[in-house]
Amino acid sequence: MDRERVAALLTGARSHVSGEEMSRALGVTRAAVWKEIDALRREGWPIESSTRKGYFLSGPPPVLSAAYISALLPPDSLFAGKIRVAQQVDSTNTRLKAEAAALPTGAVLLAEEQSGGRGTHGRSFQSPRGDGLYLSVLLRPSAPLTDLFTLTGWVAVAARDGTAQASGAPVDIKWLNDLYLNGRKLCGILTELAFLGESGEPDYVVVGMGINMNQTTETFKAQGLERIAASLKGEGYPVERNQLAVCVLNALDRMVRDFPAKRGDYLDRYRAHCITLGRRVSFEVEGGVLTGAAAGVDSQFGLQVAGDNGQEHTVSSGTVKML
C-alpha cells in the first residue's frame, strides 16, 4: 500500500523530505504522494510541510502503525517489515496460531482491541481499545525441547527490559511470567508451543503479551481490579504505544539472538527483578495447595520453595500466589 510506504519514508527520515524525493523512491507521481500524505493527515498524523524543504513527521501517529514501528526498528531486526496491526481480533495469539503455517518467523500482530484476550490457565484478559499494548510474535527457535520449555522465563526478562526502557518504570517480574509495577499486575504473558503432528517435533512458538498502559483508577475500579492491576500512565510512567512496541520488539529481538546460549545472563536478570523471591507463597501440587517461602529460581526457571511441611519443592507450572 502506498500509504504505508509513504508513512515509512516519513518515519525513517531525519529531516524534511521533498515530494519529488518520495515520488522517486516509491515509483509513483508527486500527486499520488500528496494524496497519501493528505489521507494520513486526515487520520491525525502530525505531518508538517515547507514549500522549500518538503514534508516532516513531527511526532508519532495517533494510532498503532505497522509502517511507523517497522521504520524505527534496526534494519536487521527479525521483526522489521513483518508487522501487522488489526483493529480488533479475538486474540492476537489465537490469530497468529491459526495463520502460522503461512507466516514467516518474526511475524508480529498487534491489535487496537481484543474481544477474547487469553492469559495462562485459560483466564480471560481485558483488552479495551486504546488502553494497552496487545502484541504477539511468531518464533521458530532451533533448540532442544528442554530449552524451549524455559522460553517463558526469557520472555519475561525481555518484556520487562523493553517496558522499563520505554517508560522508565521500575518493572518487576512475578514468577513465572507476569510483570508487576508497584505491587500490582502490569502485564500478562502467554507463551504457546506447537508441535508437528506426525513427528511430534517442535514447530513454532507464539509469544503474546498485554501491557496495561492508559487505564485509570476509575477504569480498574469499574472492573473490580483497583487492588490487583496497574497501568503505566496510572503509576506516573506514560508512554506512547508505538514507542513501547518498538522497545519491546527490540528486546525480543535481542532475546532471540541470545537464546539459548546466554541462559546464565537471563537467569541473573530474572532473579534480580523477581519479587516472588523471599516472599511467602502458596503453590499447587498434586492433590492440593501448599505454602512455604520462595527461596530461589533454578536453572530451568523453576521456583524453589521451602515448604511449611519441611520439604523442598520446585514449582515448574501452576498458580503461585504471594501471601
PDB file of C-alpha atoms in Angstrom:
ATOM      1  CA  MET A   1       0.000   0.000   0.000  1.00  0.00           C
ATOM      2  CA  ASP A   2       1.421   3.424  -0.990  1.00  0.00           C
ATOM      3  CA  ARG A   3       0.137   4.997   2.222  1.00  0.00           C
ATOM      4  CA  GLU A   4       2.143   2.578   4.344  1.00  0.00           C
ATOM      5  CA  ARG A   5       5.227   3.208   2.190  1.00  0.00           C
ATOM      6  CA  VAL A   6       4.798   6.980   2.491  1.00  0.00           C
ATOM      7  CA  ALA A   7       4.421   6.611   6.271  1.00  0.00           C
ATOM      8  CA  ALA A   8       7.579   4.511   6.416  1.00  0.00           C
ATOM      9  CA  LEU A   9       9.586   7.084   4.428  1.00  0.00           C
ATOM     10  CA  LEU A  10       8.423   9.922   6.670  1.00  0.00           C
ATOM     11  CA  THR A  11       9.193   7.929   9.814  1.00  0.00           C
ATOM     12  CA  GLY A  12      12.674   6.959   8.651  1.00  0.00           C
ATOM     13  CA  ALA A  13      13.620  10.475   7.524  1.00  0.00           C
ATOM     14  CA  ARG A  14      15.706  12.506   9.979  1.00  0.00           C
ATOM     15  CA  SER A  15      14.746  15.782   8.320  1.00  0.00           C
ATOM     16  CA  HIS A  16      12.324  17.108   5.727  1.00  0.00           C
ATOM     17  CA  VAL A  17      11.894  15.001   2.606  1.00  0.00           C
ATOM     18  CA  SER A  18      10.588  16.508  -0.600  1.00  0.00           C
ATOM     19  CA  GLY A  19       7.647  15.236  -2.603  1.00  0.00           C
ATOM     20  CA  GLU A  20       9.990  14.704  -5.537  1.00  0.00           C
ATOM     21  CA  GLU A  21      12.337  12.522  -3.453  1.00  0.00           C
ATOM     22  CA  MET A  22       9.406  10.486  -2.204  1.00  0.00           C
ATOM     23  CA  SER A  23       7.917  10.021  -5.678  1.00  0.00           C
ATOM     24  CA  ARG A  24      11.281   8.753  -6.978  1.00  0.00           C
ATOM     25  CA  ALA A  25      11.762   6.404  -4.027  1.00  0.00           C
ATOM     26  CA  LEU A  26       8.255   4.979  -4.355  1.00  0.00           C
ATOM     27  CA  GLY A  27       7.985   4.996  -8.135  1.00  0.00           C
ATOM     28  CA  VAL A  28       4.743   6.998  -8.114  1.00  0.00           C
ATOM     29  CA  THR A  29       3.740  10.519  -9.091  1.00  0.00           C
ATOM     30  CA  ARG A  30       4.058  13.509  -6.788  1.00  0.00           C
ATOM     31  CA  ALA A  31       0.276  13.811  -6.930  1.00  0.00           C
ATOM     32  CA  ALA A  32      -0.013  10.260  -5.593  1.00  0.00           C
ATOM     33  CA  VAL A  33       2.397  11.131  -2.781  1.00  0.00           C
ATOM     34  CA  TRP A  34       0.385  14.226  -1.892  1.00  0.00           C
ATOM     35  CA  LYS A  35      -2.841  12.213  -1.896  1.00  0.00           C
ATOM     36  CA  GLU A  36      -1.454   9.730   0.644  1.00  0.00           C
ATOM     37  CA  ILE A  37       0.023  12.476   2.823  1.00  0.00           C
ATOM     38  CA  ASP A  38      -3.341  14.233   2.833  1.00  0.00           C
ATOM     39  CA  ALA A  39      -5.010  10.964   3.858  1.00  0.00           C
ATOM     40  CA  LEU A  40      -2.513  10.456   6.685  1.00  0.00           C
ATOM     41  CA  ARG A  41      -3.114  13.989   7.919  1.00  0.00           C
ATOM     42  CA  ARG A  42      -6.862  13.362   7.974  1.00  0.00           C
ATOM     43  CA  GLU A  43      -6.141  10.305  10.114  1.00  0.00           C
ATOM     44  CA  GLY A  44      -4.300  12.564  12.580  1.00  0.00           C
ATOM     45  CA  TRP A  45      -0.676  12.062  11.568  1.00  0.00           C
ATOM     46  CA  PRO A  46       1.323  15.213  12.548  1.00  0.00           C
ATOM     47  CA  ILE A  47       2.913  15.889   9.150  1.00  0.00           C
ATOM     48  CA  GLU A  48       4.413  19.354   8.700  1.00  0.00           C
ATOM     49  CA  SER A  49       5.207  20.817   5.288  1.00  0.00           C
ATOM     50  CA  SER A  50       7.511  23.516   3.954  1.00  0.00           C
ATOM     51  CA  THR A  51       7.451  24.920   0.454  1.00  0.00           C
ATOM     52  CA  ARG A  52      11.224  24.685   0.157  1.00  0.00           C
ATOM     53  CA  LYS A  53      12.005  21.671   2.327  1.00  0.00           C
ATOM     54  CA  GLY A  54       9.133  19.245   1.841  1.00  0.00           C
ATOM     55  CA  TYR A  55       7.417  17.103   4.475  1.00  0.00           C
ATOM     56  CA  PHE A  56       8.375  16.209   8.028  1.00  0.00           C
ATOM     57  CA  LEU A  57       6.784  13.914  10.617  1.00  0.00           C
ATOM     58  CA  SER A  58       6.871  15.872  13.878  1.00  0.00           C
ATOM     59  CA  GLY A  59       5.627  13.136  16.210  1.00  0.00           C
ATOM     60  CA  PRO A  60       4.122   9.662  16.497  1.00  0.00           C
ATOM     61  CA  PRO A  61       0.849   8.798  14.767  1.00  0.00           C
ATOM     62  CA  PRO A  62      -2.378   8.748  16.796  1.00  0.00           C
ATOM     63  CA  VAL A  63      -2.870   5.013  16.207  1.00  0.00           C
ATOM     64  CA  LEU A  64      -0.723   1.910  16.114  1.00  0.00           C
ATOM     65  CA  SER A  65       1.103   1.843  12.783  1.00  0.00           C
ATOM     66  CA  ALA A  66       2.981  -1.108  11.319  1.00  0.00           C
ATOM     67  CA  ALA A  67       4.924   1.191   8.979  1.00  0.00           C
ATOM     68  CA  TYR A  68       5.924   3.532  11.807  1.00  0.00           C
ATOM     69  CA  ILE A  69       7.061   0.721  14.101  1.00  0.00           C
ATOM     70  CA  SER A  70       8.985  -1.104  11.355  1.00  0.00           C
ATOM     71  CA  ALA A  71      10.790   2.082  10.328  1.00  0.00           C
ATOM     72  CA  LEU A  72      12.031   2.601  13.903  1.00  0.00           C
ATOM     73  CA  LEU A  73      13.423  -0.938  14.219  1.00  0.00           C
ATOM     74  CA  PRO A  74      17.011  -1.714  13.186  1.00  0.00           C
ATOM     75  CA  PRO A  75      17.205  -2.828   9.535  1.00  0.00           C
ATOM     76  CA  ASP A  76      18.428  -6.281  10.600  1.00  0.00           C
ATOM     77  CA  SER A  77      15.658  -6.799  13.164  1.00  0.00           C
ATOM     78  CA  LEU A  78      13.892 -10.145  12.925  1.00  0.00           C
ATOM     79  CA  PHE A  79      10.574  -8.254  13.024  1.00  0.00           C
ATOM     80  CA  ALA A  80      11.168  -5.378  10.580  1.00  0.00           C
ATOM     81  CA  GLY A  81       8.715  -5.453   7.691  1.00  0.00           C
ATOM     82  CA  LYS A  82       6.694  -8.307   9.205  1.00  0.00           C
ATOM     83  CA  ILE A  83       4.305  -6.284  11.354  1.00  0.00           C
ATOM     84  CA  ARG A  84       0.535  -6.071  11.025  1.00  0.00           C
ATOM     85  CA  VAL A  85      -1.972  -4.062  13.017  1.00  0.00           C
ATOM     86  CA  ALA A  86      -5.580  -5.231  13.371  1.00  0.00           C
ATOM     87  CA  GLN A  87      -8.396  -3.045  14.618  1.00  0.00           C
ATOM     88  CA  GLN A  88      -9.953  -5.923  16.549  1.00  0.00           C
ATOM     89  CA  VAL A  89      -9.224  -9.635  16.928  1.00  0.00           C
ATOM     90  CA  ASP A  90     -10.425 -12.265  19.338  1.00  0.00           C
ATOM     91  CA  SER A  91      -6.833 -12.797  20.479  1.00  0.00           C
ATOM     92  CA  THR A  92      -3.521 -11.937  18.820  1.00  0.00           C
ATOM     93  CA  ASN A  93      -2.134 -15.307  19.932  1.00  0.00           C
ATOM     94  CA  THR A  94      -5.124 -17.205  18.551  1.00  0.00           C
ATOM     95  CA  ARG A  95      -4.915 -15.372  15.212  1.00  0.00           C
ATOM     96  CA  LEU A  96      -1.157 -15.967  14.792  1.00  0.00           C
ATOM     97  CA  LYS A  97      -1.541 -19.643  15.646  1.00  0.00           C
ATOM     98  CA  ALA A  98      -4.270 -20.025  13.031  1.00  0.00           C
ATOM     99  CA  GLU A  99      -2.080 -18.399  10.386  1.00  0.00           C
ATOM    100  CA  ALA A 100       1.298 -19.787  11.486  1.00  0.00           C
ATOM    101  CA  ALA A 101       1.772 -22.181   8.555  1.00  0.00           C
ATOM    102  CA  ALA A 102       1.665 -19.303   6.075  1.00  0.00           C
ATOM    103  CA  LEU A 103       3.691 -16.769   8.079  1.00  0.00           C
ATOM    104  CA  PRO A 104       7.454 -16.189   8.325  1.00  0.00           C
ATOM    105  CA  THR A 105       9.448 -16.366  11.510  1.00  0.00           C
ATOM    106  CA  GLY A 106       9.264 -12.985  13.166  1.00  0.00           C
ATOM    107  CA  ALA A 107       5.681 -12.213  12.124  1.00  0.00           C
ATOM    108  CA  VAL A 108       4.120  -9.698  14.520  1.00  0.00           C
ATOM    109  CA  LEU A 109       0.455  -8.965  15.146  1.00  0.00           C
ATOM    110  CA  LEU A 110      -0.732  -6.008  17.195  1.00  0.00           C
ATOM    111  CA  ALA A 111      -4.352  -5.163  17.885  1.00  0.00           C
ATOM    112  CA  GLU A 112      -6.116  -1.999  18.935  1.00  0.00           C
ATOM    113  CA  GLU A 113      -8.576  -4.213  20.806  1.00  0.00           C
ATOM    114  CA  GLN A 114      -9.093  -7.885  21.674  1.00  0.00           C
ATOM    115  CA  SER A 115     -12.530  -9.368  22.204  1.00  0.00           C
ATOM    116  CA  GLY A 116     -11.216 -12.610  23.699  1.00  0.00           C
ATOM    117  CA  GLY A 117      -7.768 -11.959  25.147  1.00  0.00           C
ATOM    118  CA  ARG A 118      -6.320 -15.017  26.872  1.00  0.00           C
ATOM    119  CA  GLY A 119      -3.942 -15.495  29.770  1.00  0.00           C
ATOM    120  CA  THR A 120      -2.422 -18.570  31.364  1.00  0.00           C
ATOM    121  CA  HIS A 121      -4.660 -21.391  32.616  1.00  0.00           C
ATOM    122  CA  GLY A 122      -7.464 -20.228  30.317  1.00  0.00           C
ATOM    123  CA  ARG A 123      -8.038 -16.936  32.134  1.00  0.00           C
ATOM    124  CA  SER A 124      -9.529 -14.043  30.181  1.00  0.00           C
ATOM    125  CA  PHE A 125      -7.617 -10.817  29.672  1.00  0.00           C
ATOM    126  CA  GLN A 126      -9.359  -7.434  29.482  1.00  0.00           C
ATOM    127  CA  SER A 127      -8.193  -5.689  26.289  1.00  0.00           C
ATOM    128  CA  PRO A 128     -10.108  -2.407  25.823  1.00  0.00           C
ATOM    129  CA  ARG A 129      -9.315  -0.177  22.847  1.00  0.00           C
ATOM    130  CA  GLY A 130      -6.550   2.346  23.459  1.00  0.00           C
ATOM    131  CA  ASP A 131      -5.766   1.193  26.995  1.00  0.00           C
ATOM    132  CA  GLY A 132      -2.953  -1.264  26.348  1.00  0.00           C
ATOM    133  CA  LEU A 133      -0.433  -2.798  24.012  1.00  0.00           C
ATOM    134  CA  TYR A 134      -1.664  -6.176  22.761  1.00  0.00           C
ATOM    135  CA  LEU A 135       1.091  -7.896  20.833  1.00  0.00           C
ATOM    136  CA  SER A 136       2.065 -11.399  19.678  1.00  0.00           C
ATOM    137  CA  VAL A 137       5.097 -12.666  17.755  1.00  0.00           C
ATOM    138  CA  LEU A 138       5.723 -15.916  15.893  1.00  0.00           C
ATOM    139  CA  LEU A 139       9.088 -17.618  16.504  1.00  0.00           C
ATOM    140  CA  ARG A 140      10.702 -20.811  15.307  1.00  0.00           C
ATOM    141  CA  PRO A 141      13.712 -21.172  17.613  1.00  0.00           C
ATOM    142  CA  SER A 142      16.105 -24.012  16.862  1.00  0.00           C
ATOM    143  CA  ALA A 143      16.827 -25.506  20.270  1.00  0.00           C
ATOM    144  CA  PRO A 144      16.273 -28.698  22.267  1.00  0.00           C
ATOM    145  CA  LEU A 145      12.861 -29.125  23.846  1.00  0.00           C
ATOM    146  CA  THR A 146      14.337 -28.724  27.331  1.00  0.00           C
ATOM    147  CA  ASP A 147      15.498 -25.235  26.349  1.00  0.00           C
ATOM    148  CA  LEU A 148      12.175 -24.351  24.716  1.00  0.00           C
ATOM    149  CA  PHE A 149      10.407 -25.115  27.990  1.00  0.00           C
ATOM    150  CA  THR A 150      12.404 -22.279  29.611  1.00  0.00           C
ATOM    151  CA  LEU A 151      11.427 -19.704  26.979  1.00  0.00           C
ATOM    152  CA  THR A 152       8.648 -18.176  29.086  1.00  0.00           C
ATOM    153  CA  GLY A 153      11.232 -17.048  31.621  1.00  0.00           C
ATOM    154  CA  TRP A 154      13.339 -15.491  28.874  1.00  0.00           C
ATOM    155  CA  VAL A 155      10.307 -13.651  27.511  1.00  0.00           C
ATOM    156  CA  ALA A 156       9.526 -12.233  30.949  1.00  0.00           C
ATOM    157  CA  VAL A 157      13.029 -10.725  31.082  1.00  0.00           C
ATOM    158  CA  ALA A 158      12.741  -9.294  27.564  1.00  0.00           C
ATOM    159  CA  ALA A 159       9.269  -7.836  28.172  1.00  0.00           C
ATOM    160  CA  ARG A 160      10.458  -6.298  31.440  1.00  0.00           C
ATOM    161  CA  ASP A 161      13.514  -4.784  29.762  1.00  0.00           C
ATOM    162  CA  GLY A 162      11.529  -3.317  26.860  1.00  0.00           C
ATOM    163  CA  THR A 163       8.811  -1.874  29.079  1.00  0.00           C
ATOM    164  CA  ALA A 164      11.292  -0.376  31.530  1.00  0.00           C
ATOM    165  CA  GLN A 165      13.350   1.149  28.718  1.00  0.00           C
ATOM    166  CA  ALA A 166      10.329   2.753  27.049  1.00  0.00           C
ATOM    167  CA  SER A 167       8.704   4.111  30.206  1.00  0.00           C
ATOM    168  CA  GLY A 168      11.400   4.386  32.871  1.00  0.00           C
ATOM    169  CA  ALA A 169       9.147   2.403  35.217  1.00  0.00           C
ATOM    170  CA  PRO A 170      10.712   0.092  37.859  1.00  0.00           C
ATOM    171  CA  VAL A 171       9.064  -3.029  36.448  1.00  0.00           C
ATOM    172  CA  ASP A 172       9.286  -6.309  38.379  1.00  0.00           C
ATOM    173  CA  ILE A 173       8.658  -9.952  37.489  1.00  0.00           C
ATOM    174  CA  LYS A 174       6.277 -12.146  39.449  1.00  0.00           C
ATOM    175  CA  TRP A 175       7.017 -15.827  38.928  1.00  0.00           C
ATOM    176  CA  LEU A 176       6.601 -17.122  36.331  1.00  0.00           C
ATOM    177  CA  ASN A 177       5.660 -14.627  33.668  1.00  0.00           C
ATOM    178  CA  ASP A 178       3.712 -11.651  34.987  1.00  0.00           C
ATOM    179  CA  LEU A 179       5.118  -8.130  35.100  1.00  0.00           C
ATOM    180  CA  TYR A 180       4.302  -6.042  38.149  1.00  0.00           C
ATOM    181  CA  LEU A 181       4.568  -2.339  38.922  1.00  0.00           C
ATOM    182  CA  ASN A 182       4.337  -1.024  42.469  1.00  0.00           C
ATOM    183  CA  GLY A 183       2.981  -4.353  43.692  1.00  0.00           C
ATOM    184  CA  ARG A 184       0.204  -4.770  41.133  1.00  0.00           C
ATOM    185  CA  LYS A 185      -0.044  -6.585  37.817  1.00  0.00           C
ATOM    186  CA  LEU A 186       1.038  -4.611  34.762  1.00  0.00           C
ATOM    187  CA  CYS A 187       1.389  -7.270  32.076  1.00  0.00           C
ATOM    188  CA  GLY A 188       0.395 -10.851  31.387  1.00  0.00           C
ATOM    189  CA  ILE A 189       2.447 -13.064  29.081  1.00  0.00           C
ATOM    190  CA  LEU A 190       1.292 -16.201  27.280  1.00  0.00           C
ATOM    191  CA  THR A 191       3.813 -18.457  25.521  1.00  0.00           C
ATOM    192  CA  GLU A 192       2.351 -21.273  23.432  1.00  0.00           C
ATOM    193  CA  LEU A 193       4.465 -24.039  21.880  1.00  0.00           C
ATOM    194  CA  ALA A 194       3.085 -26.022  18.934  1.00  0.00           C
ATOM    195  CA  PHE A 195       4.283 -29.424  17.728  1.00  0.00           C
ATOM    196  CA  LEU A 196       4.299 -31.099  14.322  1.00  0.00           C
ATOM    197  CA  GLY A 197       1.531 -33.688  14.200  1.00  0.00           C
ATOM    198  CA  GLU A 198       3.453 -36.514  12.531  1.00  0.00           C
ATOM    199  CA  SER A 199       6.857 -36.297  14.184  1.00  0.00           C
ATOM    200  CA  GLY A 200       5.991 -34.623  17.461  1.00  0.00           C
ATOM    201  CA  GLU A 201       8.885 -32.201  16.913  1.00  0.00           C
ATOM    202  CA  PRO A 202       8.520 -28.539  17.953  1.00  0.00           C
ATOM    203  CA  ASP A 203       7.054 -26.456  15.128  1.00  0.00           C
ATOM    204  CA  TYR A 204       6.724 -22.878  16.351  1.00  0.00           C
ATOM    205  CA  VAL A 205       6.217 -20.692  19.408  1.00  0.00           C
ATOM    206  CA  VAL A 206       3.727 -17.846  19.680  1.00  0.00           C
ATOM    207  CA  VAL A 207       4.566 -15.309  22.371  1.00  0.00           C
ATOM    208  CA  GLY A 208       1.847 -12.872  23.368  1.00  0.00           C
ATOM    209  CA  MET A 209       1.550 -10.117  25.920  1.00  0.00           C
ATOM    210  CA  GLY A 210      -0.868  -7.460  27.047  1.00  0.00           C
ATOM    211  CA  ILE A 211       0.646  -4.443  28.783  1.00  0.00           C
ATOM    212  CA  ASN A 212      -1.615  -2.063  30.716  1.00  0.00           C
ATOM    213  CA  MET A 213      -0.830   1.464  29.566  1.00  0.00           C
ATOM    214  CA  ASN A 214      -3.584   4.042  29.930  1.00  0.00           C
ATOM    215  CA  GLN A 215      -6.137   2.672  32.396  1.00  0.00           C
ATOM    216  CA  THR A 216      -7.124   4.967  35.237  1.00  0.00           C
ATOM    217  CA  THR A 217      -8.036   4.119  38.823  1.00  0.00           C
ATOM    218  CA  GLU A 218     -11.671   4.542  37.825  1.00  0.00           C
ATOM    219  CA  THR A 219     -11.217   2.064  34.966  1.00  0.00           C
ATOM    220  CA  PHE A 220      -9.851  -0.575  37.307  1.00  0.00           C
ATOM    221  CA  LYS A 221     -12.487   0.152  39.955  1.00  0.00           C
ATOM    222  CA  ALA A 222     -15.230  -0.470  37.415  1.00  0.00           C
ATOM    223  CA  GLN A 223     -13.683  -3.882  36.768  1.00  0.00           C
ATOM    224  CA  GLY A 224     -13.048  -4.610  40.450  1.00  0.00           C
ATOM    225  CA  LEU A 225      -9.291  -4.640  39.813  1.00  0.00           C
ATOM    226  CA  GLU A 226      -8.081  -1.499  41.608  1.00  0.00           C
ATOM    227  CA  ARG A 227      -6.089  -3.530  44.160  1.00  0.00           C
ATOM    228  CA  ILE A 228      -4.806  -6.018  41.616  1.00  0.00           C
ATOM    229  CA  ALA A 229      -3.896  -4.160  38.406  1.00  0.00           C
ATOM    230  CA  ALA A 230      -1.712  -1.205  37.498  1.00  0.00           C
ATOM    231  CA  SER A 231      -1.071   0.789  34.332  1.00  0.00           C
ATOM    232  CA  LEU A 232       1.978   2.739  33.212  1.00  0.00           C
ATOM    233  CA  LYS A 233       0.121   6.030  32.960  1.00  0.00           C
ATOM    234  CA  GLY A 234      -1.747   5.446  36.205  1.00  0.00           C
ATOM    235  CA  GLU A 235       1.535   4.954  38.069  1.00  0.00           C
ATOM    236  CA  GLY A 236       3.132   8.052  36.528  1.00  0.00           C
ATOM    237  CA  TYR A 237       5.029   6.474  33.630  1.00  0.00           C
ATOM    238  CA  PRO A 238       3.095   7.402  30.474  1.00  0.00           C
ATOM    239  CA  VAL A 239       4.495   6.195  27.163  1.00  0.00           C
ATOM    240  CA  GLU A 240       3.309   6.298  23.550  1.00  0.00           C
ATOM    241  CA  ARG A 241       2.098   2.901  22.300  1.00  0.00           C
ATOM    242  CA  ASN A 242       4.167   2.730  19.113  1.00  0.00           C
ATOM    243  CA  GLN A 243       7.306   3.558  21.076  1.00  0.00           C
ATOM    244  CA  LEU A 244       6.532   0.870  23.642  1.00  0.00           C
ATOM    245  CA  ALA A 245       6.053  -1.631  20.802  1.00  0.00           C
ATOM    246  CA  VAL A 246       9.445  -0.696  19.334  1.00  0.00           C
ATOM    247  CA  CYS A 247      11.242  -1.145  22.670  1.00  0.00           C
ATOM    248  CA  VAL A 248       9.543  -4.475  23.404  1.00  0.00           C
ATOM    249  CA  LEU A 249      10.287  -5.812  19.913  1.00  0.00           C
ATOM    250  CA  ASN A 250      13.923  -4.724  20.205  1.00  0.00           C
ATOM    251  CA  ALA A 251      14.192  -6.598  23.498  1.00  0.00           C
ATOM    252  CA  LEU A 252      12.564  -9.690  21.976  1.00  0.00           C
ATOM    253  CA  ASP A 253      14.936  -9.490  19.003  1.00  0.00           C
ATOM    254  CA  ARG A 254      17.924  -9.498  21.375  1.00  0.00           C
ATOM    255  CA  MET A 255      16.380 -12.430  23.236  1.00  0.00           C
ATOM    256  CA  VAL A 256      16.024 -14.481  20.048  1.00  0.00           C
ATOM    257  CA  ARG A 257      19.679 -13.844  19.226  1.00  0.00           C
ATOM    258  CA  ASP A 258      20.756 -14.781  22.760  1.00  0.00           C
ATOM    259  CA  PHE A 259      18.607 -17.925  23.067  1.00  0.00           C
ATOM    260  CA  PRO A 260      19.641 -20.409  24.383  1.00  0.00           C
ATOM    261  CA  ALA A 261      23.374 -19.646  24.746  1.00  0.00           C
ATOM    262  CA  LYS A 262      23.075 -16.791  27.253  1.00  0.00           C
ATOM    263  CA  ARG A 263      20.787 -18.501  29.737  1.00  0.00           C
ATOM    264  CA  GLY A 264      23.016 -17.546  32.661  1.00  0.00           C
ATOM    265  CA  ASP A 265      22.670 -13.853  31.867  1.00  0.00           C
ATOM    266  CA  TYR A 266      18.885 -14.061  31.584  1.00  0.00           C
ATOM    267  CA  LEU A 267      18.648 -16.074  34.794  1.00  0.00           C
ATOM    268  CA  ASP A 268      20.657 -13.436  36.643  1.00  0.00           C
ATOM    269  CA  ARG A 269      18.393 -10.674  35.367  1.00  0.00           C
ATOM    270  CA  TYR A 270      15.274 -12.699  36.107  1.00  0.00           C
ATOM    271  CA  ARG A 271      16.370 -13.335  39.699  1.00  0.00           C
ATOM    272  CA  ALA A 272      17.337  -9.693  40.184  1.00  0.00           C
ATOM    273  CA  HIS A 273      13.845  -8.500  39.320  1.00  0.00           C
ATOM    274  CA  CYS A 274      11.726 -11.371  40.664  1.00  0.00           C
ATOM    275  CA  ILE A 275       9.585 -10.020  43.516  1.00  0.00           C
ATOM    276  CA  THR A 276       8.369 -13.518  44.398  1.00  0.00           C
ATOM    277  CA  LEU A 277      11.739 -14.404  45.928  1.00  0.00           C
ATOM    278  CA  GLY A 278      11.820 -14.042  49.693  1.00  0.00           C
ATOM    279  CA  ARG A 279       8.032 -13.962  49.918  1.00  0.00           C
ATOM    280  CA  ARG A 280       5.643 -16.437  51.486  1.00  0.00           C
ATOM    281  CA  VAL A 281       3.681 -18.157  48.752  1.00  0.00           C
ATOM    282  CA  SER A 282       1.012 -20.739  48.130  1.00  0.00           C
ATOM    283  CA  PHE A 283       1.539 -23.172  45.270  1.00  0.00           C
ATOM    284  CA  GLU A 284      -0.239 -26.069  43.657  1.00  0.00           C
ATOM    285  CA  VAL A 285       0.889 -29.665  43.990  1.00  0.00           C
ATOM    286  CA  GLU A 286      -0.818 -32.858  43.007  1.00  0.00           C
ATOM    287  CA  GLY A 287      -3.657 -33.265  45.421  1.00  0.00           C
ATOM    288  CA  GLY A 288      -3.842 -29.770  46.802  1.00  0.00           C
ATOM    289  CA  VAL A 289      -2.210 -26.459  47.689  1.00  0.00           C
ATOM    290  CA  LEU A 290       0.841 -25.990  49.942  1.00  0.00           C
ATOM    291  CA  THR A 291       2.510 -22.943  51.431  1.00  0.00           C
ATOM    292  CA  GLY A 292       6.104 -22.005  52.038  1.00  0.00           C
ATOM    293  CA  ALA A 293       8.848 -19.457  51.360  1.00  0.00           C
ATOM    294  CA  ALA A 294      10.119 -18.754  47.835  1.00  0.00           C
ATOM    295  CA  ALA A 295      13.858 -19.311  48.126  1.00  0.00           C
ATOM    296  CA  GLY A 296      15.240 -19.233  44.590  1.00  0.00           C
ATOM    297  CA  VAL A 297      14.906 -19.786  40.844  1.00  0.00           C
ATOM    298  CA  ASP A 298      16.720 -22.808  39.416  1.00  0.00           C
ATOM    299  CA  SER A 299      18.461 -23.166  36.053  1.00  0.00           C
ATOM    300  CA  GLN A 300      15.164 -24.104  34.347  1.00  0.00           C
ATOM    301  CA  PHE A 301      13.381 -21.024  35.756  1.00  0.00           C
ATOM    302  CA  GLY A 302      11.599 -23.263  38.270  1.00  0.00           C
ATOM    303  CA  LEU A 303      10.634 -21.691  41.593  1.00  0.00           C
ATOM    304  CA  GLN A 304      12.367 -23.274  44.588  1.00  0.00           C
ATOM    305  CA  VAL A 305      10.173 -23.222  47.686  1.00  0.00           C
ATOM    306  CA  ALA A 306      10.970 -24.183  51.258  1.00  0.00           C
ATOM    307  CA  GLY A 307       7.644 -25.745  52.174  1.00  0.00           C
ATOM    308  CA  ASP A 308       5.991 -25.337  55.538  1.00  0.00           C
ATOM    309  CA  ASN A 309       5.767 -29.135  55.535  1.00  0.00           C
ATOM    310  CA  GLY A 310       9.564 -29.291  55.898  1.00  0.00           C
ATOM    311  CA  GLN A 311      10.188 -30.367  52.305  1.00  0.00           C
ATOM    312  CA  GLU A 312      11.919 -28.579  49.446  1.00  0.00           C
ATOM    313  CA  HIS A 313       9.742 -28.114  46.352  1.00  0.00           C
ATOM    314  CA  THR A 314      10.489 -26.987  42.802  1.00  0.00           C
ATOM    315  CA  VAL A 315       7.471 -25.478  41.079  1.00  0.00           C
ATOM    316  CA  SER A 316       7.624 -25.514  37.293  1.00  0.00           C
ATOM    317  CA  SER A 317       3.985 -24.776  36.463  1.00  0.00           C
ATOM    318  CA  GLY A 318       0.671 -23.944  38.048  1.00  0.00           C
ATOM    319  CA  THR A 319      -0.504 -20.971  40.063  1.00  0.00           C
ATOM    320  CA  VAL A 320       1.795 -19.378  42.639  1.00  0.00           C
ATOM    321  CA  LYS A 321       0.296 -16.691  44.869  1.00  0.00           C
ATOM    322  CA  MET A 322       2.250 -14.310  47.050  1.00  0.00           C
ATOM    323  CA  LEU A 323       0.808 -14.224  50.578  1.00  0.00           C
TER     324      LEU A 323
END
